[in-house]
Short mmCIF file of C-alpha atoms in Angstrom, two decimals:
data_model
loop_
_atom_site.label_atom_id
_atom_site.label_comp_id
_atom_site.label_asym_id
_atom_site.label_seq_id
_atom_site.Cartn_x
_atom_site.Cartn_y
_atom_site.Cartn_z
CA MET A 1 -3.96 95.64 -41.83
CA SER A 2 -6.30 96.94 -38.98
CA ARG A 3 -5.35 96.41 -35.41
CA VAL A 4 -7.81 93.73 -33.58
CA PRO A 5 -10.46 95.25 -31.34
CA GLY A 6 -9.62 95.59 -27.73
CA TRP A 7 -12.99 93.65 -26.84
CA LEU A 8 -11.87 90.68 -29.06
CA GLY A 9 -8.69 90.32 -27.43
CA ARG A 10 -10.09 90.31 -23.81
CA LEU A 11 -12.35 87.65 -24.93
CA GLY A 12 -9.71 85.29 -26.45
CA SER A 13 -7.67 85.65 -22.96
CA GLY A 14 -10.72 84.82 -21.07
CA LEU A 15 -11.40 81.74 -22.96
CA THR A 16 -7.54 80.92 -22.56
CA GLU A 17 -7.91 81.30 -18.96
CA MET A 18 -11.12 79.36 -18.72
CA GLY A 19 -9.40 76.17 -20.72
CA GLU A 20 -6.49 76.33 -18.19
CA ARG A 21 -8.73 76.22 -15.52
CA LEU A 22 -10.66 73.10 -16.87
CA ASP A 23 -7.29 71.38 -17.44
CA ALA A 24 -6.34 71.73 -13.77
CA ARG A 25 -9.72 70.48 -12.58
CA ARG A 26 -9.16 67.48 -14.96
CA ALA A 27 -5.60 66.89 -13.55
CA GLU A 28 -6.96 67.02 -10.17
CA ALA A 29 -9.93 64.65 -10.90
CA ARG A 30 -7.35 62.15 -12.17
CA ARG A 31 -5.11 62.22 -9.29
CA GLU A 32 -8.11 61.47 -6.95
CA ALA A 33 -9.42 58.76 -8.94
CA GLY A 34 -5.98 57.00 -9.13
CA PRO A 35 -4.41 54.89 -11.71
CA GLY A 36 -6.55 52.76 -13.85
CA ASP A 37 -9.72 54.67 -13.34
CA GLU A 38 -9.77 56.98 -16.16
CA PRO A 39 -13.00 58.44 -16.78
CA GLU A 40 -14.64 57.69 -20.07
CA ALA A 41 -14.55 59.73 -22.74
CA VAL A 42 -17.61 62.11 -23.25
CA PRO A 43 -18.82 63.15 -26.39
CA PRO A 44 -18.40 66.78 -27.36
CA GLY A 45 -21.33 68.62 -26.55
CA THR A 46 -22.84 66.34 -23.84
CA PRO A 47 -23.91 68.36 -20.74
CA GLU A 48 -21.99 67.17 -17.69
CA VAL A 49 -24.49 65.37 -15.25
CA PRO A 50 -23.64 65.19 -11.34
CA THR A 51 -23.23 61.72 -10.14
CA GLU A 52 -23.18 60.38 -6.54
CA GLU A 53 -20.09 58.48 -5.29
CA LEU A 54 -21.21 54.61 -5.12
CA PRO A 55 -19.30 52.50 -2.21
CA PRO A 56 -17.10 50.04 -3.73
CA PRO A 57 -18.49 46.44 -4.04
CA ALA A 58 -17.93 43.87 -1.11
CA PRO A 59 -15.46 41.20 -1.95
CA ARG A 60 -16.88 37.50 -2.39
CA PRO A 61 -16.00 34.92 0.68
CA ASP A 62 -13.98 31.90 -0.31
CA PRO A 63 -16.39 29.19 -1.21
CA ALA A 64 -15.01 26.66 1.22
CA GLN A 65 -15.71 29.29 4.08
CA VAL A 66 -19.29 29.37 3.09
CA VAL A 67 -19.82 25.42 3.78
CA PRO A 68 -20.80 24.87 7.37
CA TRP A 69 -18.28 23.12 9.21
CA GLY A 70 -20.53 19.82 9.90
CA VAL A 71 -20.93 19.43 6.25
CA ARG A 72 -17.30 19.96 5.67
CA VAL A 73 -16.29 17.18 8.19
CA ALA A 74 -19.03 14.98 6.71
CA ALA A 75 -17.52 15.22 3.35
CA GLU A 76 -14.04 14.81 4.32
CA ALA A 77 -15.13 11.44 6.26
CA GLY A 78 -17.30 10.59 3.47
CA TRP A 79 -14.74 10.32 0.80
CA ARG A 80 -12.16 8.59 2.92
CA LEU A 81 -14.82 6.12 3.61
CA LEU A 82 -15.63 5.60 -0.20
CA VAL A 83 -11.96 5.00 -0.73
CA LEU A 84 -11.85 2.52 2.23
CA ALA A 85 -14.90 0.67 1.22
CA GLY A 86 -13.57 0.48 -2.52
CA THR A 87 -10.53 -0.76 -1.38
CA VAL A 88 -12.06 -3.62 1.04
CA TRP A 89 -14.44 -4.42 -2.07
CA VAL A 90 -11.27 -5.12 -4.44
CA LEU A 91 -9.61 -7.04 -1.71
CA MET A 92 -12.85 -9.21 -1.28
CA LYS A 93 -13.00 -9.74 -5.36
CA VAL A 94 -9.29 -10.79 -5.18
CA ILE A 95 -9.68 -13.23 -2.40
CA SER A 96 -12.63 -14.62 -4.07
CA ALA A 97 -10.87 -15.07 -7.15
CA VAL A 98 -7.97 -17.27 -5.26
CA GLN A 99 -10.34 -18.42 -2.46
CA LEU A 100 -8.80 -22.11 -2.32
CA VAL A 101 -5.43 -20.74 -2.11
CA VAL A 102 -6.25 -18.34 0.71
CA LEU A 103 -8.36 -20.79 2.58
CA ALA A 104 -5.64 -23.27 2.37
CA PHE A 105 -2.91 -20.93 3.52
CA VAL A 106 -5.14 -19.89 6.53
CA VAL A 107 -5.58 -23.56 7.60
CA SER A 108 -1.87 -24.06 7.25
CA LEU A 109 -1.37 -21.18 9.59
CA LEU A 110 -3.76 -22.75 12.21
CA LEU A 111 -2.08 -26.25 11.68
CA THR A 112 1.31 -24.51 11.86
CA ALA A 113 0.15 -22.96 15.25
CA LEU A 114 -0.96 -26.35 16.58
CA LEU A 115 2.15 -28.55 15.37
CA GLU A 116 4.80 -26.20 16.05
CA PRO A 117 5.33 -27.03 19.91
CA THR A 118 5.92 -30.54 18.61
CA VAL A 119 8.78 -29.43 16.35
CA ALA A 120 10.34 -27.36 19.04
CA ARG A 121 10.25 -30.67 21.41
CA LEU A 122 11.84 -32.74 18.99
CA LYS A 123 14.58 -30.01 18.45
CA ARG A 124 15.28 -29.99 22.14
CA LEU A 125 15.61 -33.75 21.82
CA GLY A 126 18.52 -33.32 19.32
CA VAL A 127 16.76 -33.96 16.18
CA PRO A 128 17.49 -31.90 13.44
CA ARG A 129 15.09 -29.31 12.27
CA GLY A 130 14.53 -30.85 8.89
CA PRO A 131 13.64 -34.25 9.90
CA ALA A 132 11.89 -32.90 13.24
CA THR A 133 9.43 -30.66 10.64
CA ALA A 134 8.78 -33.54 8.27
CA LEU A 135 7.92 -36.13 11.03
CA THR A 136 5.53 -33.60 12.60
CA ALA A 137 3.77 -32.59 9.60
CA ILE A 138 3.51 -36.16 8.24
CA LEU A 139 2.30 -37.31 11.56
CA GLY A 140 -0.49 -34.48 11.76
CA PHE A 141 -1.66 -35.39 8.59
CA VAL A 142 -1.99 -39.05 9.25
CA VAL A 143 -3.82 -38.40 12.41
CA ILE A 144 -6.19 -35.93 10.52
CA GLY A 145 -6.75 -38.64 7.63
CA LEU A 146 -7.22 -41.44 9.98
CA MET A 147 -10.02 -39.47 11.80
CA GLY A 148 -11.63 -38.77 8.22
CA TRP A 149 -11.28 -42.62 7.38
CA PHE A 150 -12.70 -43.76 10.62
CA VAL A 151 -15.89 -41.51 10.48
CA THR A 152 -16.34 -42.76 6.89
CA TRP A 153 -15.87 -46.33 7.96
CA GLN A 154 -18.22 -46.25 10.98
CA VAL A 155 -20.82 -44.48 8.66
CA MET A 156 -20.66 -47.26 6.05
CA GLU A 157 -20.85 -49.95 8.52
CA ASN A 158 -23.82 -48.75 10.29
CA ILE A 159 -25.63 -47.16 7.19
CA ASP A 160 -27.90 -50.40 6.86
CA ASN A 161 -28.64 -50.76 10.37
CA LEU A 162 -28.99 -46.93 10.76
CA SER A 163 -31.64 -46.80 7.90
CA ASP A 164 -33.80 -49.51 9.52
CA GLN A 165 -33.57 -47.72 12.75
CA VAL A 166 -34.51 -44.58 11.38
CA GLN A 167 -37.51 -46.07 9.55
CA ASP A 168 -38.78 -47.60 13.00
CA GLY A 169 -37.95 -44.08 14.63
CA ILE A 170 -40.19 -42.60 11.79
CA ASP A 171 -43.10 -45.09 12.45
CA ASP A 172 -42.76 -44.46 16.33
CA LEU A 173 -42.98 -40.54 15.77
CA ARG A 174 -45.78 -40.69 13.55
CA ARG A 175 -47.66 -42.85 16.13
CA TRP A 176 -46.69 -40.45 18.71
CA LEU A 177 -47.97 -37.56 16.92
CA LEU A 178 -51.36 -39.46 16.14
CA ASN A 179 -51.78 -40.05 20.05
CA SER A 180 -50.05 -36.49 21.08
CA PRO A 181 -52.27 -33.60 22.26
CA PHE A 182 -51.35 -31.68 19.11
CA HIS A 183 -54.34 -33.19 17.18
CA VAL A 184 -52.30 -34.19 14.17
CA THR A 185 -54.40 -36.42 11.98
CA ASP A 186 -53.27 -39.16 9.80
CA LYS A 187 -54.11 -37.15 6.80
CA GLN A 188 -51.81 -34.15 7.57
CA ILE A 189 -48.83 -36.61 8.06
CA ASN A 190 -49.44 -38.11 4.75
CA GLY A 191 -49.86 -34.74 3.09
CA ILE A 192 -46.39 -33.81 4.50
CA ALA A 193 -44.81 -36.88 3.12
CA GLN A 194 -46.15 -36.37 -0.17
CA ASN A 195 -45.08 -32.86 -0.36
CA LEU A 196 -41.62 -34.04 0.66
CA ARG A 197 -41.65 -36.73 -2.32
CA GLU A 198 -42.88 -33.87 -4.76
CA ALA A 199 -40.07 -31.73 -3.78
CA VAL A 200 -37.62 -34.62 -4.34
CA GLY A 201 -39.20 -35.25 -7.82
CA ALA A 202 -39.09 -31.89 -8.83
CA ASN A 203 -35.71 -31.27 -7.80
CA THR A 204 -34.00 -34.32 -9.30
CA ASP A 205 -32.39 -32.33 -12.08
CA GLU A 206 -30.76 -30.30 -9.24
CA ILE A 207 -29.79 -33.13 -7.03
CA THR A 208 -28.20 -34.97 -10.33
CA SER A 209 -26.12 -31.65 -11.15
CA ALA A 210 -25.02 -31.38 -7.42
CA GLY A 211 -23.94 -34.90 -7.65
CA LEU A 212 -21.80 -34.25 -10.79
CA GLU A 213 -20.56 -30.81 -9.17
CA GLY A 214 -19.20 -33.19 -6.24
CA VAL A 215 -16.59 -34.57 -8.41
CA THR A 216 -15.40 -30.85 -8.97
CA VAL A 217 -15.61 -30.43 -5.38
CA VAL A 218 -13.67 -33.51 -4.27
CA VAL A 219 -10.76 -32.27 -6.87
CA GLU A 220 -10.72 -28.95 -5.23
CA ALA A 221 -10.57 -30.36 -1.67
CA LEU A 222 -7.81 -32.59 -2.68
CA THR A 223 -6.02 -29.62 -4.18
CA GLY A 224 -6.56 -27.46 -1.04
CA ILE A 225 -5.46 -30.29 1.09
CA LEU A 226 -2.08 -30.63 -0.87
CA LEU A 227 -1.83 -26.66 -0.71
CA ALA A 228 -2.29 -26.92 3.04
CA PHE A 229 0.08 -29.74 3.61
CA PHE A 230 3.02 -27.94 1.73
CA SER A 231 2.26 -24.83 3.09
CA THR A 232 2.48 -25.96 6.75
CA LEU A 233 5.61 -27.95 5.82
CA PHE A 234 7.37 -24.70 4.76
CA LEU A 235 6.05 -22.75 7.61
CA LEU A 236 7.19 -25.22 10.18
CA TYR A 237 10.71 -25.37 8.68
CA ASP A 238 11.31 -21.72 7.58
CA GLY A 239 8.83 -19.62 9.22
CA LYS A 240 11.24 -17.15 10.61
CA ARG A 241 12.85 -16.33 7.37
CA ILE A 242 9.57 -16.09 5.84
CA TRP A 243 8.33 -13.35 8.32
CA GLN A 244 11.71 -11.51 7.73
CA TRP A 245 11.28 -11.49 4.05
CA THR A 246 7.50 -10.24 4.66
CA LEU A 247 8.89 -7.40 6.88
CA LYS A 248 10.83 -6.19 3.87
CA LEU A 249 7.74 -5.48 2.02
CA VAL A 250 6.42 -2.95 4.72
CA PRO A 251 7.81 0.80 4.53
CA ALA A 252 10.43 1.44 6.60
CA VAL A 253 8.68 3.84 9.07
CA ALA A 254 6.19 1.16 9.86
CA ARG A 255 8.49 -1.72 10.07
CA PRO A 256 9.50 -1.55 13.99
CA GLY A 257 5.53 -1.38 14.92
CA VAL A 258 4.86 -4.55 12.53
CA ALA A 259 7.59 -6.26 13.79
CA GLY A 260 6.30 -5.82 17.41
CA ALA A 261 2.81 -6.88 16.44
CA GLY A 262 3.83 -10.00 14.68
CA PRO A 263 4.95 -12.22 17.36
CA ARG A 264 1.95 -11.01 19.42
CA ALA A 265 -0.38 -11.99 16.66
CA TRP A 266 1.16 -15.39 16.52
CA ALA A 267 0.88 -15.85 20.21
CA THR A 268 -2.80 -15.16 20.12
CA LEU A 269 -3.36 -17.56 17.08
CA THR A 270 -1.61 -20.18 19.12
CA ALA A 271 -3.52 -19.70 22.05
CA TYR A 272 -6.75 -19.86 20.22
CA VAL A 273 -5.79 -22.97 18.37
CA ARG A 274 -4.47 -24.98 21.14
CA GLY A 275 -7.58 -23.82 23.66
CA THR A 276 -10.01 -24.63 20.65
CA VAL A 277 -8.40 -28.28 20.46
CA VAL A 278 -8.88 -28.78 23.82
CA VAL A 279 -12.15 -27.59 24.42
CA ALA A 280 -13.48 -29.43 21.31
CA LEU A 281 -12.03 -32.69 22.44
CA ILE A 282 -13.48 -32.22 25.96
CA ASP A 283 -17.02 -31.44 24.20
CA ALA A 284 -16.55 -34.69 21.95
CA ILE A 285 -15.57 -37.21 25.07
CA PHE A 286 -18.33 -35.94 27.31
CA ILE A 287 -21.08 -35.61 24.57
CA GLY A 288 -19.81 -38.87 22.98
CA LEU A 289 -19.96 -40.80 26.19
CA GLY A 290 -23.39 -39.37 26.84
CA ILE A 291 -24.96 -40.41 23.69
CA TYR A 292 -23.35 -43.85 24.00
CA PHE A 293 -24.80 -44.55 27.20
CA LEU A 294 -28.17 -43.63 25.97
CA ASP A 295 -27.60 -46.27 23.25
CA VAL A 296 -27.68 -43.77 20.21
CA PRO A 297 -26.36 -45.50 17.07
CA MET A 298 -22.97 -44.34 15.66
CA ALA A 299 -21.96 -42.54 18.74
CA VAL A 300 -18.36 -42.45 18.01
CA PRO A 301 -18.79 -40.71 14.69
CA LEU A 302 -20.92 -38.52 16.02
CA ALA A 303 -18.55 -37.51 18.53
CA VAL A 304 -15.94 -36.87 15.99
CA PHE A 305 -18.42 -34.60 14.05
CA ILE A 306 -18.99 -32.77 17.36
CA PHE A 307 -15.16 -32.39 17.85
CA LEU A 308 -14.73 -31.02 14.21
CA PHE A 309 -17.85 -28.82 14.31
CA SER A 310 -16.61 -27.40 17.52
CA PHE A 311 -13.90 -25.40 15.65
CA ILE A 312 -16.65 -23.06 14.42
CA PRO A 313 -17.50 -21.17 17.75
CA LEU A 314 -21.01 -20.96 19.04
CA VAL A 315 -22.49 -22.07 15.61
CA GLY A 316 -20.48 -25.25 15.25
CA ALA A 317 -21.73 -26.44 18.88
CA VAL A 318 -25.16 -25.92 18.00
CA ALA A 319 -25.27 -27.42 14.80
CA SER A 320 -23.53 -30.79 15.89
CA GLY A 321 -25.61 -30.87 19.14
CA ALA A 322 -28.82 -30.77 16.92
CA LEU A 323 -27.64 -33.62 14.59
CA ALA A 324 -27.33 -35.66 17.74
CA VAL A 325 -30.29 -34.94 18.89
CA VAL A 326 -32.05 -35.73 15.52
CA VAL A 327 -30.30 -39.12 15.15
CA ALA A 328 -31.67 -39.70 18.85
CA LEU A 329 -35.11 -38.69 17.88
CA VAL A 330 -35.40 -40.77 14.72
CA THR A 331 -33.63 -43.91 16.21
CA GLN A 332 -34.51 -43.85 19.65
CA GLY A 333 -37.52 -41.96 20.27
CA VAL A 334 -38.74 -38.69 22.11
CA PHE A 335 -37.46 -39.62 25.63
CA THR A 336 -33.94 -40.33 24.27
CA ALA A 337 -33.78 -37.11 22.14
CA VAL A 338 -34.86 -34.97 25.18
CA MET A 339 -31.98 -36.71 27.38
CA THR A 340 -29.54 -36.12 24.58
CA LEU A 341 -30.26 -32.47 24.33
CA ALA A 342 -29.97 -32.22 28.04
CA VAL A 343 -26.60 -33.75 27.88
CA VAL A 344 -25.70 -31.30 24.98
CA LEU A 345 -26.82 -28.43 26.79
CA ALA A 346 -24.99 -29.14 30.03
CA VAL A 347 -21.91 -29.91 28.21
CA GLN A 348 -21.82 -26.51 26.19
CA GLN A 349 -22.91 -24.58 29.56
CA ILE A 350 -19.84 -25.84 31.25
CA GLU A 351 -17.68 -24.97 28.06
CA GLY A 352 -19.13 -21.57 27.83
CA HIS A 353 -18.62 -20.68 31.52
CA ILE A 354 -15.63 -22.73 32.82
CA LEU A 355 -13.70 -24.17 29.98
CA GLN A 356 -13.25 -21.27 27.52
CA PRO A 357 -12.23 -18.59 30.08
CA PHE A 358 -9.98 -20.98 31.96
CA ILE A 359 -8.12 -22.47 28.74
CA LEU A 360 -8.11 -19.64 26.66
CA GLY A 361 -7.73 -17.04 29.20
CA ARG A 362 -6.74 -13.42 28.29
CA ALA A 363 -4.96 -14.11 25.14
CA VAL A 364 -8.28 -14.34 23.19
CA ARG A 365 -10.63 -11.67 24.02
CA VAL A 366 -13.14 -11.42 21.34
CA HIS A 367 -17.03 -10.31 22.45
CA PRO A 368 -19.53 -12.87 21.70
CA LEU A 369 -21.26 -10.53 19.35
CA ALA A 370 -18.07 -9.97 17.36
CA VAL A 371 -18.10 -13.85 17.14
CA VAL A 372 -21.41 -14.41 15.80
CA LEU A 373 -21.07 -11.69 13.38
CA ALA A 374 -17.72 -12.91 12.14
CA VAL A 375 -18.99 -16.56 11.92
CA ALA A 376 -21.85 -15.43 9.68
CA SER A 377 -19.72 -13.26 7.48
CA GLY A 378 -17.05 -15.71 7.31
CA GLY A 379 -19.86 -18.41 6.17
CA MET A 380 -21.51 -15.89 3.50
CA VAL A 381 -18.10 -15.06 1.90
CA ALA A 382 -16.24 -18.62 1.96
CA GLY A 383 -18.96 -21.29 3.31
CA ILE A 384 -17.55 -23.53 6.15
CA GLY A 385 -13.86 -22.66 5.81
CA GLY A 386 -14.82 -18.88 6.00
CA ALA A 387 -16.74 -19.58 9.19
CA VAL A 388 -13.80 -21.73 10.74
CA VAL A 389 -11.13 -18.90 9.88
CA ALA A 390 -13.21 -16.11 10.85
CA VAL A 391 -12.86 -15.96 14.82
CA PRO A 392 -9.00 -16.49 14.73
CA LEU A 393 -8.78 -13.79 11.97
CA VAL A 394 -10.83 -11.35 14.55
CA ALA A 395 -8.77 -12.55 17.36
CA VAL A 396 -5.68 -11.79 15.60
CA SER A 397 -6.75 -8.24 14.05
CA ASN A 398 -7.89 -7.27 17.65
CA THR A 399 -4.42 -7.95 19.00
CA VAL A 400 -2.57 -6.14 16.29
CA VAL A 401 -4.87 -3.28 16.33
CA GLY A 402 -4.53 -2.75 19.93
CA TYR A 403 -0.57 -3.37 19.91
CA LEU A 404 -0.33 -0.88 17.11
CA HIS A 405 -2.54 1.88 18.91
CA ALA A 406 -0.23 1.48 21.97
CA TYR A 407 2.80 1.69 19.76
CA SER A 408 1.73 4.76 18.20
CA ARG A 409 0.92 6.51 21.41
CA GLU A 410 4.12 5.50 22.98
CA SER A 411 5.98 7.07 19.86
CA ALA A 412 4.09 10.36 20.01
CA LEU A 413 5.02 10.77 23.74
CA ARG A 414 8.74 9.48 23.03
CA GLN A 415 8.90 12.67 20.37
CA ALA A 416 6.89 14.97 22.39
CA PRO A 417 9.40 17.56 24.43
CA ARG A 418 9.61 16.40 27.81
CA PRO A 419 9.09 19.33 30.35
CA ARG A 420 11.68 19.74 33.20
CA GLY A 421 11.12 19.79 37.00
CA ALA A 422 8.48 18.43 39.22
CA THR A 423 6.02 18.06 36.03
CA ALA A 424 8.43 15.82 34.21
CA LEU A 425 7.12 12.84 36.44
CA ASP A 426 3.72 13.18 35.10
CA THR A 427 4.42 12.57 31.66
CA ALA A 428 6.04 9.45 31.73
CA PRO A 429 5.87 7.28 28.45
CA VAL A 430 3.00 4.56 28.55
CA THR A 431 4.40 1.46 27.55
CA PRO A 432 2.18 -0.96 25.34
CA ASP A 433 0.88 -4.31 26.72
CA PRO A 434 3.49 -6.60 25.89
CA GLY A 435 1.28 -9.48 25.65
CA PRO A 436 1.96 -13.28 25.57
CA ALA A 437 5.90 -14.06 25.13
CA PRO A 438 6.85 -14.41 21.16
CA PRO A 439 7.23 -17.98 20.06
CA ASP A 440 10.86 -19.28 19.08
CA THR A 441 9.33 -20.35 15.66
CA PRO A 442 7.39 -18.86 12.84
CA SER A 443 5.78 -15.49 13.29
CA ALA A 444 4.09 -15.83 9.83
#
């Protein structure tokens, strides 16, 4: 076998050396690229193309950081408002479903606030709590029933005379309009009367159905009266234990604040009821005396209506005063109606500027705009009953919110680390307004 030529051996050794250098360069490229960045396999025979090094892509920011701060705040507040609105909507649906029960219980709270001082006075005289509660509740409802019976009796006794006076008053009003500077003609008056007759004739079915529904209204009213009576009886007798049981339903963390807000809310409610009764009684007495001396018929029943309507702040006084003016107009003429209006306005001005600030004082601090909005909202939700309970509910809520705000601020200052030295005097805890003294009776 012949020996390999020398040039062929040199060629083989050169190729071997070239392969080793290529392997060394590939290993160096792998080390520089790092793990996970293995170069793609290149098919054999593909010429190598030099590539430029590209910068790594920038990382994408967090989506929450891209949203503007104002939009994020609006979104956070928006979904919380939606949850709150949904809760209020569900609560209103539940209340509307059991509206009679809720109104009866709220009325019983108002009556309890009114009658509780009598129970306390009887207890101080040595009467046991049970008989004192029963006697007070029965006496209170008897007085209310007598007032309703007296008004009904007066209306039934004077209805015939009143109808004749109304007819004479309408004739006098017709003659006054014909001779007045308003240039009202007899044809226009007859047209108005004809339109009224047609309206009554067209709505006969509605009037009949309303009369039939009156039976249902009477049954519901009797049911509400019974519920209010028994609720008042139990609140007068066992109000403290009912309040203590209610506190157990509150979370333990919030229980001290609620326990402090309850007596203050009850004191506000008591002050509101007593003050409203006194103001309504003064309105009824003075307006009743005024229309009595003006010879307006049914002065006493009108005074009772004024007393009852005065429990609806602002709106009730206007409605009862308008009723007295209308009765005076159709029975005694324009001059008596104007004088009745003057009496009503004078008494209401004295009430608004002297009686309410002096009698109610600082116990019930509600802005007149809040009173108007509360009465309107209560009337839309639950009619006359809602209008009656709207303002005391707002007054009690105002007291509770104010106390809880002061209590939370005091708790935060109490838990914060207090500095030492001269600056410690500047961080004394702020105590909440103690408000009126809590009563000895139910804090329901």
